[in-house]
mmCIF file of C-alpha atoms in Angstrom:
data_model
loop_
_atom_site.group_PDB
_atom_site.id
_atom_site.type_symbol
_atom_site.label_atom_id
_atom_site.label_comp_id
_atom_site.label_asym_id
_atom_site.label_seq_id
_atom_site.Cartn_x
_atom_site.Cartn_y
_atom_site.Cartn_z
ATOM 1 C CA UNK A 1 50.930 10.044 -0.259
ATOM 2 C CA UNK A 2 49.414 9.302 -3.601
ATOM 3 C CA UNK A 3 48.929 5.828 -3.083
ATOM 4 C CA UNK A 4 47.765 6.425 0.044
ATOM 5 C CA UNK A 5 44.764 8.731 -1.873
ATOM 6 C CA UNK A 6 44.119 6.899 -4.674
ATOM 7 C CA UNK A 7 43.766 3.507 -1.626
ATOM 8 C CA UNK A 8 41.124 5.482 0.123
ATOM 9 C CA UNK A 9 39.360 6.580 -3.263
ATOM 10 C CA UNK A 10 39.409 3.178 -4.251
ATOM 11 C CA UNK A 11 37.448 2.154 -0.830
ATOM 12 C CA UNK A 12 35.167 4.668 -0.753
ATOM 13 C CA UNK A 13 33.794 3.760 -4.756
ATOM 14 C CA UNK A 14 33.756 -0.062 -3.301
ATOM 15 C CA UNK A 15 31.798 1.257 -0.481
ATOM 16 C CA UNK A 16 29.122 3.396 -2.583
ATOM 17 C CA UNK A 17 28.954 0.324 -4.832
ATOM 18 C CA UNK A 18 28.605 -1.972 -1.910
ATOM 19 C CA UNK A 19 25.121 0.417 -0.548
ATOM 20 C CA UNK A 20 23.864 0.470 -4.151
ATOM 21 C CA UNK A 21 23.912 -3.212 -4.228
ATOM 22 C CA UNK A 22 22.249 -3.386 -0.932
ATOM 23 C CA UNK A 23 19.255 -1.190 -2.264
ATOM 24 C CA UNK A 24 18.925 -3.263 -5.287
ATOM 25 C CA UNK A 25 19.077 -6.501 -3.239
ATOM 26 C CA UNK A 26 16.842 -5.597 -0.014
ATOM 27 C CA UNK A 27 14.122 -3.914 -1.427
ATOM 28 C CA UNK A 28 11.414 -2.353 0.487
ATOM 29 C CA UNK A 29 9.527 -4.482 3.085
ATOM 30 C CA UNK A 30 6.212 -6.382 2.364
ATOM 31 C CA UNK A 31 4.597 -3.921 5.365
ATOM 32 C CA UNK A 32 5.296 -0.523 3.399
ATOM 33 C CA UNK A 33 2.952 0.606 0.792
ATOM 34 C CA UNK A 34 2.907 3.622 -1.555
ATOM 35 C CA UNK A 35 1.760 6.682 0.485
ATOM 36 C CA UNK A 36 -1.870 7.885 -0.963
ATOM 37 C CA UNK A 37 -5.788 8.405 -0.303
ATOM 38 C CA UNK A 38 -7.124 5.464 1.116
ATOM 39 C CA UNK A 39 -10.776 5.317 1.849
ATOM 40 C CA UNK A 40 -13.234 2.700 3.283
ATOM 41 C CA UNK A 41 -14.700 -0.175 1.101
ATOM 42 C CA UNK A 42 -18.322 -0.262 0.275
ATOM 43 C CA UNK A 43 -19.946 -2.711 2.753
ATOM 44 C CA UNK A 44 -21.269 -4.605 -0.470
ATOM 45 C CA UNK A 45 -20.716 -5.106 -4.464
ATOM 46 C CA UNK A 46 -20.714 -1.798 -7.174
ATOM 47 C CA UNK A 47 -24.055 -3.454 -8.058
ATOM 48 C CA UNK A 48 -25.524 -2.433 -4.695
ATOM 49 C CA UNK A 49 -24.878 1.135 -5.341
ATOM 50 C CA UNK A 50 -23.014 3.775 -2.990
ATOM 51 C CA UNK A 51 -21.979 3.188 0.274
ATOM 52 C CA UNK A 52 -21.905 6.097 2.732
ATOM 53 C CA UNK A 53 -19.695 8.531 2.207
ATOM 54 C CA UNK A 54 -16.658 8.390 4.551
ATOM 55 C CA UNK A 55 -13.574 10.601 4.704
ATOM 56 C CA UNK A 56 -10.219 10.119 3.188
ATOM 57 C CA UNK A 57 -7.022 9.302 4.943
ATOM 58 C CA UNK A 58 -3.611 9.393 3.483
ATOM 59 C CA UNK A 59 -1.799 5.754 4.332
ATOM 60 C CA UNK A 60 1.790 6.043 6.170
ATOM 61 C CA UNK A 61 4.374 3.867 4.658
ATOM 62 C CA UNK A 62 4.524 1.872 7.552
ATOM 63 C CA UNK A 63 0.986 0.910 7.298
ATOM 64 C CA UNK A 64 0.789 -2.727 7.013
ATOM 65 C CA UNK A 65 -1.616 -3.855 3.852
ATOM 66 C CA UNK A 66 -2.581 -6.858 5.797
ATOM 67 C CA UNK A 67 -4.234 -5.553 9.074
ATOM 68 C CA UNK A 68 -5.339 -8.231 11.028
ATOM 69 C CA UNK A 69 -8.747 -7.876 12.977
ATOM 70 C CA UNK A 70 -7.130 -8.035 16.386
ATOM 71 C CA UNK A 71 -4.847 -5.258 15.253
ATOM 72 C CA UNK A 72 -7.535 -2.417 13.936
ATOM 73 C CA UNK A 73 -9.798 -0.132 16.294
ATOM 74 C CA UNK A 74 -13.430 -1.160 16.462
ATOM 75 C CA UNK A 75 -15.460 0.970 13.957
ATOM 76 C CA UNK A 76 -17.819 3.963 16.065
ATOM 77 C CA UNK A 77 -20.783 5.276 14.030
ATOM 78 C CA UNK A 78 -20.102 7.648 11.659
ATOM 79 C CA UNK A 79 -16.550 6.550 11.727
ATOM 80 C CA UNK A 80 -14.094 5.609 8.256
ATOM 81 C CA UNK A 81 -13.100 2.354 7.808
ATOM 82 C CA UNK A 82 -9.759 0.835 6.851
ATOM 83 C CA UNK A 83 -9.672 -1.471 4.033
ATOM 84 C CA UNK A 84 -10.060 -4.925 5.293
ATOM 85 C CA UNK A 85 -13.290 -4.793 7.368
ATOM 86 C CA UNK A 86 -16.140 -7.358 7.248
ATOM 87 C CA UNK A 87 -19.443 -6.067 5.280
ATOM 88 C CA UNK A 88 -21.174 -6.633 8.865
ATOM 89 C CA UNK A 89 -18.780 -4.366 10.839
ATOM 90 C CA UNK A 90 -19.554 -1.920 8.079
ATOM 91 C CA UNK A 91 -23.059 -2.312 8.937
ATOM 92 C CA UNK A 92 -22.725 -1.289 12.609
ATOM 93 C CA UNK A 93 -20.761 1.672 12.110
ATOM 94 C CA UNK A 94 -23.593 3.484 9.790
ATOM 95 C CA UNK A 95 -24.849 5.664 12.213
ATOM 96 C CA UNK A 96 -28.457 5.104 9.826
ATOM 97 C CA UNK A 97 -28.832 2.012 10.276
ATOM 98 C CA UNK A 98 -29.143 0.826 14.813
ATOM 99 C CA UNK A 99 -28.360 -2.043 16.232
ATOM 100 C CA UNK A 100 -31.222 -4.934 15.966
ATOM 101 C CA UNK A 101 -31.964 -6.247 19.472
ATOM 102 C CA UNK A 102 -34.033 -8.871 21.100
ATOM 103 C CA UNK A 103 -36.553 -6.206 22.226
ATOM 104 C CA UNK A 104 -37.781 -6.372 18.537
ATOM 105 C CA UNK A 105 -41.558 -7.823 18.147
ATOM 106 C CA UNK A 106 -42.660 -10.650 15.809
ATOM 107 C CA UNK A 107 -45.706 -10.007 13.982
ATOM 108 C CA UNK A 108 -48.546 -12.354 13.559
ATOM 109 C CA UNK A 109 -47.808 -13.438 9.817
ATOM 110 C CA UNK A 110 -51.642 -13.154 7.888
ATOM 111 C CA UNK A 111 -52.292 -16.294 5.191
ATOM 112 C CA UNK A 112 -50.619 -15.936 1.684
ATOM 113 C CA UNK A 113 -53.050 -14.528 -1.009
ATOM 114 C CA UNK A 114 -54.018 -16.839 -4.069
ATOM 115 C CA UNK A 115 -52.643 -14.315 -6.575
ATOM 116 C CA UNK A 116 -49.093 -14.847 -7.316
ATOM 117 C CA UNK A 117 -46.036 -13.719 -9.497
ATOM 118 C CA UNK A 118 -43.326 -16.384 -10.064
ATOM 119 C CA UNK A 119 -39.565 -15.241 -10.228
ATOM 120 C CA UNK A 120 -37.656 -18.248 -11.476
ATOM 121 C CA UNK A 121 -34.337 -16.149 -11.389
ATOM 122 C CA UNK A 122 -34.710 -16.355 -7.664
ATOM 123 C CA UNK A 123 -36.396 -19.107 -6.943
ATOM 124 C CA UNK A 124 -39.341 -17.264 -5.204
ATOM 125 C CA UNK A 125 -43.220 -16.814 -5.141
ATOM 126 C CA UNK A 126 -44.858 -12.945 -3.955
ATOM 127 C CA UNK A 127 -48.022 -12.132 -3.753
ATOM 128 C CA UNK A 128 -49.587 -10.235 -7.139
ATOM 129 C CA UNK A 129 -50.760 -7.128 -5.176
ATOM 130 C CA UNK A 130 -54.377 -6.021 -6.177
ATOM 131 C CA UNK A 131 -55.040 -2.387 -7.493
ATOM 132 C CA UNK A 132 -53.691 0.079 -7.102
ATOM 133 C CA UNK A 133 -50.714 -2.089 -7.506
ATOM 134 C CA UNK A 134 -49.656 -2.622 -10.967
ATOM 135 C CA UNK A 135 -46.979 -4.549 -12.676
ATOM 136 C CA UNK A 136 -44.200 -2.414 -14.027
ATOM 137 C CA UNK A 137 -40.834 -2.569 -15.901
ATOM 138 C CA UNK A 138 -38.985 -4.788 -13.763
ATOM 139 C CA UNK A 139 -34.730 -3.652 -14.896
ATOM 140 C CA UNK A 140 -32.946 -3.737 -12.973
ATOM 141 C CA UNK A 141 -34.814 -5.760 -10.805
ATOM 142 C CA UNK A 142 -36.386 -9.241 -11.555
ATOM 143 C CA UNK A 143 -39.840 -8.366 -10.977
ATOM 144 C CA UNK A 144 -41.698 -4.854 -10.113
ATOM 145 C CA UNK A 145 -44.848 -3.747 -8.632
ATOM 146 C CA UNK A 146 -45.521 0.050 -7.870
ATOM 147 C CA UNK A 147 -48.057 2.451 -6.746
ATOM 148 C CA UNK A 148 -49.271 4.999 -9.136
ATOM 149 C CA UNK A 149 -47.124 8.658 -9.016
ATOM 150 C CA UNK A 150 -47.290 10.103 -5.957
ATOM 151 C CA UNK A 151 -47.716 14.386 -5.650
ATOM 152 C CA UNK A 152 -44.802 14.080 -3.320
ATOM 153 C CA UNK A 153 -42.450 12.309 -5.992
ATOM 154 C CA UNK A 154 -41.777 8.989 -3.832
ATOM 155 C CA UNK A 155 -44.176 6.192 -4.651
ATOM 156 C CA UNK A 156 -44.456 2.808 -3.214
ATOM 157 C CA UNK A 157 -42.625 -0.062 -4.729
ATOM 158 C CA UNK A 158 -42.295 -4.455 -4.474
ATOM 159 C CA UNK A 159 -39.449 -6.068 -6.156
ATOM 160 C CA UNK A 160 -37.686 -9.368 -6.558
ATOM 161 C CA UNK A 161 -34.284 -9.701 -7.373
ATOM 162 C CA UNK A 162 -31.386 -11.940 -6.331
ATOM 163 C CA UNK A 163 -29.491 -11.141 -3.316
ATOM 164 C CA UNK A 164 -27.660 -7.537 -4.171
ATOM 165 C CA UNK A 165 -25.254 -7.726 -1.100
ATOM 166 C CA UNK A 166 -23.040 -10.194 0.552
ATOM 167 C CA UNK A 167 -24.707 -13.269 1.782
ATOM 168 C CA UNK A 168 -23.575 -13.796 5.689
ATOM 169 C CA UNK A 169 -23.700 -17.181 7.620
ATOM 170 C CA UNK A 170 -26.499 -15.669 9.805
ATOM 171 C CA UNK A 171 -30.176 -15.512 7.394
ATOM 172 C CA UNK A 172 -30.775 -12.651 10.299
ATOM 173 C CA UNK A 173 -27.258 -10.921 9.253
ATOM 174 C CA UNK A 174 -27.918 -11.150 5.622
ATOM 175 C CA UNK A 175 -31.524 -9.619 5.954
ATOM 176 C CA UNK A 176 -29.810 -6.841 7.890
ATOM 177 C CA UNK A 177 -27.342 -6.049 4.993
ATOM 178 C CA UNK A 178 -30.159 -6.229 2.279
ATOM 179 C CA UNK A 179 -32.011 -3.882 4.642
ATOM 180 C CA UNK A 180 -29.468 -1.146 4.557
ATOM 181 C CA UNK A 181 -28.890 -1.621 0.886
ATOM 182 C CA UNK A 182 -32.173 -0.613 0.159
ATOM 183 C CA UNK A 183 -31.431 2.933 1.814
ATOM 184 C CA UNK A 184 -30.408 3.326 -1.692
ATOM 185 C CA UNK A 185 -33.846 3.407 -3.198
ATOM 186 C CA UNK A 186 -35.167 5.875 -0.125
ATOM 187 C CA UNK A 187 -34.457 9.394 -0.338
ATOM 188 C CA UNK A 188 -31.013 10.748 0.981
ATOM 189 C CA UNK A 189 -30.292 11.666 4.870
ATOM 190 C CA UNK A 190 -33.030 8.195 5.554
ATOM 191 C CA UNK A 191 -32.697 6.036 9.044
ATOM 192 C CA UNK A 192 -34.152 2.929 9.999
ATOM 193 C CA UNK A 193 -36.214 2.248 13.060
ATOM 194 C CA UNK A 194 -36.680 -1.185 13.124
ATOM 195 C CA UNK A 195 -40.526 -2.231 13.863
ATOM 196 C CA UNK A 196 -40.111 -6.225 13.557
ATOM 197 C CA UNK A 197 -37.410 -8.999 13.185
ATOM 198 C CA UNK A 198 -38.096 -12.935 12.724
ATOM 199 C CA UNK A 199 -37.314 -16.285 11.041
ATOM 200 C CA UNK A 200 -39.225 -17.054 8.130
ATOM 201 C CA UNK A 201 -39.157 -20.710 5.942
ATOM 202 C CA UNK A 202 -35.723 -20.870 4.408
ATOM 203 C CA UNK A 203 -34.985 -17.268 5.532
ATOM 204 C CA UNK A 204 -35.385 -14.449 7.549
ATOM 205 C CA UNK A 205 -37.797 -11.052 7.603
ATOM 206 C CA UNK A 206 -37.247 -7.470 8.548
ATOM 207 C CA UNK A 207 -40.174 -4.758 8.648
ATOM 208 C CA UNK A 208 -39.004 -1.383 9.148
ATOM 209 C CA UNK A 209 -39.573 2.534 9.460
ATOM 210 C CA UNK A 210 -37.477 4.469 7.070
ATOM 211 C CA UNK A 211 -37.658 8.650 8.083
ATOM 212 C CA UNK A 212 -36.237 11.502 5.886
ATOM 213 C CA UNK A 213 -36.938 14.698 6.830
ATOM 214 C CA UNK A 214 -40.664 15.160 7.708
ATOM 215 C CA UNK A 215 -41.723 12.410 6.026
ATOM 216 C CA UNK A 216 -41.526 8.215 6.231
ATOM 217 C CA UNK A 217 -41.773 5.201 4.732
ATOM 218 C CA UNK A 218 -42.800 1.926 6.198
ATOM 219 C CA UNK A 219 -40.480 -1.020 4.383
ATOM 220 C CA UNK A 220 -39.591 -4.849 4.485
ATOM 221 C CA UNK A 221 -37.634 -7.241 3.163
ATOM 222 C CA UNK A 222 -37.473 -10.874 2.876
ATOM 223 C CA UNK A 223 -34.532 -13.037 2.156
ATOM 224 C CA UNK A 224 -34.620 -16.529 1.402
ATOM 225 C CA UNK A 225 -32.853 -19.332 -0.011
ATOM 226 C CA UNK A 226 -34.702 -20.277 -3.331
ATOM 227 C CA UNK A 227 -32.530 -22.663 -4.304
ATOM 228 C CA UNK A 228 -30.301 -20.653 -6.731
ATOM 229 C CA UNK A 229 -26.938 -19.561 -6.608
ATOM 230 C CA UNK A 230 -28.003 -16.442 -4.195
ATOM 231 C CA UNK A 231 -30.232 -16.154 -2.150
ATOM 232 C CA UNK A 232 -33.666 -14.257 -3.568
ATOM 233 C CA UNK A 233 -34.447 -10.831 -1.901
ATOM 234 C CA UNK A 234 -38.485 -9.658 -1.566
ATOM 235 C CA UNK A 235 -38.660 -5.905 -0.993
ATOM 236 C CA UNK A 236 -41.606 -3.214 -0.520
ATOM 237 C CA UNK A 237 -41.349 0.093 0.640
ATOM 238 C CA UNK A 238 -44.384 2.793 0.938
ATOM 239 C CA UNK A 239 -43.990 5.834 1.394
ATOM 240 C CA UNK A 240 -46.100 7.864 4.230
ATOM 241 C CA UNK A 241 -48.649 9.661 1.196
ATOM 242 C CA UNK A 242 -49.999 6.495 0.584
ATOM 243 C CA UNK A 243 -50.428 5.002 3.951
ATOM 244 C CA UNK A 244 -53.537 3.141 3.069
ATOM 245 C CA UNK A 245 -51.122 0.431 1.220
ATOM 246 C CA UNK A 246 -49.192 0.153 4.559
ATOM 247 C CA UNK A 247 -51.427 -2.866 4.999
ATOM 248 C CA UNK A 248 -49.862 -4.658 2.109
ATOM 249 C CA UNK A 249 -46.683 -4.813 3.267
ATOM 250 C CA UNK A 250 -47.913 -7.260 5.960
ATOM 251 C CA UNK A 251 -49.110 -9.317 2.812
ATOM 252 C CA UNK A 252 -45.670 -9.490 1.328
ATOM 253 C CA UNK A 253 -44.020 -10.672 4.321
ATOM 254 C CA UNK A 254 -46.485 -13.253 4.383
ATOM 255 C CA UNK A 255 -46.840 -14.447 1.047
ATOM 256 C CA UNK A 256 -43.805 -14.775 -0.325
ATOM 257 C CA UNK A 257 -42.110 -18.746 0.032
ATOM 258 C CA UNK A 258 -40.049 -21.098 -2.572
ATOM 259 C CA UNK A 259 -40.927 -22.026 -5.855
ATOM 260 C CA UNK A 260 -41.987 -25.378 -6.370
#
């Protein structure tokens, strides 16, 4: 009987030994990762500032790291999104920003003024805006006009800068980006009603309501290809206490081109 005990104890440590060596030789699968808070990717680079806040969701171990499209539910508005979404699907699920469709007017584009400022980091020409405009410190940005202090604390502003977001295949789909990036320079809770939408020389241009609270802003941008490593971005926004500038936001959009 003692052999017969010290034969089974014998098996069993062969056995324990045999799963240990399993473990160490099959290690977890590629499709498990660490459990932990997982949250939605900014739809563009840290240098574009915050994205919308979405909400946190702890990841299951048998959530596969490499999601294909085909495999992950269409974003809603307002919705969080799993890591691996496009910038552009990003785009369509913030509920601030709606959907661009044909219904959008072109607007009669007025001849470029005389007066111009030169940004050779983006390749681009904008109109020098007349007084009240004035030049200003242009960090981070490339080149600044603005609007003297307004009462209500929001004043209007034209900058130059390369492309801050992701540059898309579509000049219509990178305008759109650069448009909700510069949500970040509007004052929080801001939505965009979208007032005009059209091609421009080497690019595309966006004019725009943004509304927060009581109050608006009327806003544009203009992206186009200047012949540098990004694309150059033209933006103006002013808010609703100056309204008599409005006007000069249809002279950006139609002044600024390529340099040379």
């Amino acid at each position: 009987m003692r052999v017969v005990y010290r034969g089974l104890a014998a098996i069993g440590v062969a056995a324990a030994a045999a799963v240990a060596l399993v473990v160490v030789v099959f290690p977890a699968g590629p499709d498990e990762v660490a459990a932990g808070p997982v949250t939605a990717p900014p739809a563009a680079p840290s240098s574009s500032g915050p994205a919308p806040s979405t909400a946190s969701v702890s990841a299951s171990p048998s959530v596969s790291p490499t999601l294909t499209a085909e495999a992950m539910p269409s974003p809603s508005p307002g919705s969080s999104l799993a890591p691996g979404y496009t910038a552009m699907e990003a785009l369509y699920a913030d509920p601030r920003v709606p959907k661009l469709t044909g219904r959008i007017k072109r607007i009669r584009l007025a001849a470029p003024t005389r007066k111009v400022v030169k940004d050779r980091r983006t390749g681009l020409v904008v109109p020098n805006l007349s007084k009240p405009w004035k030049s200003y410190g242009a960090a981070p940005f490339t080149t600044k006009q603005v609007l003297p202090k307004a009462r209500t604390g929001v004043r209007g502003m034209f900058v130059t800068c390369p492309l801050p977001t992701m540059r898309q295949k579509s000049p219509r789909d990178t305008a759109l980006l650069a448009a909700r990036w510069t949500l970040n320079h509007h004052p929080e809770d801001s939505r965009i009603t979208w007032l005009a939408s059209q091609p421009v020389k080497h690019g595309w241009m966006l004019v725009y309501r943004v509304k927060y609270g009581k109050h608006q802003s009327r806003a544009a941008v203009v992206v186009m290809d200047g012949g540098m490593s990004k694309p150059g971005l033209a933006f103006v926004t002013v808010p609703d206490s100056q309204r008599k500038q409005w006007r000069d936001i249809g002279r950006v959009v139609a002044g600024v081109r390529v340099l040379g």
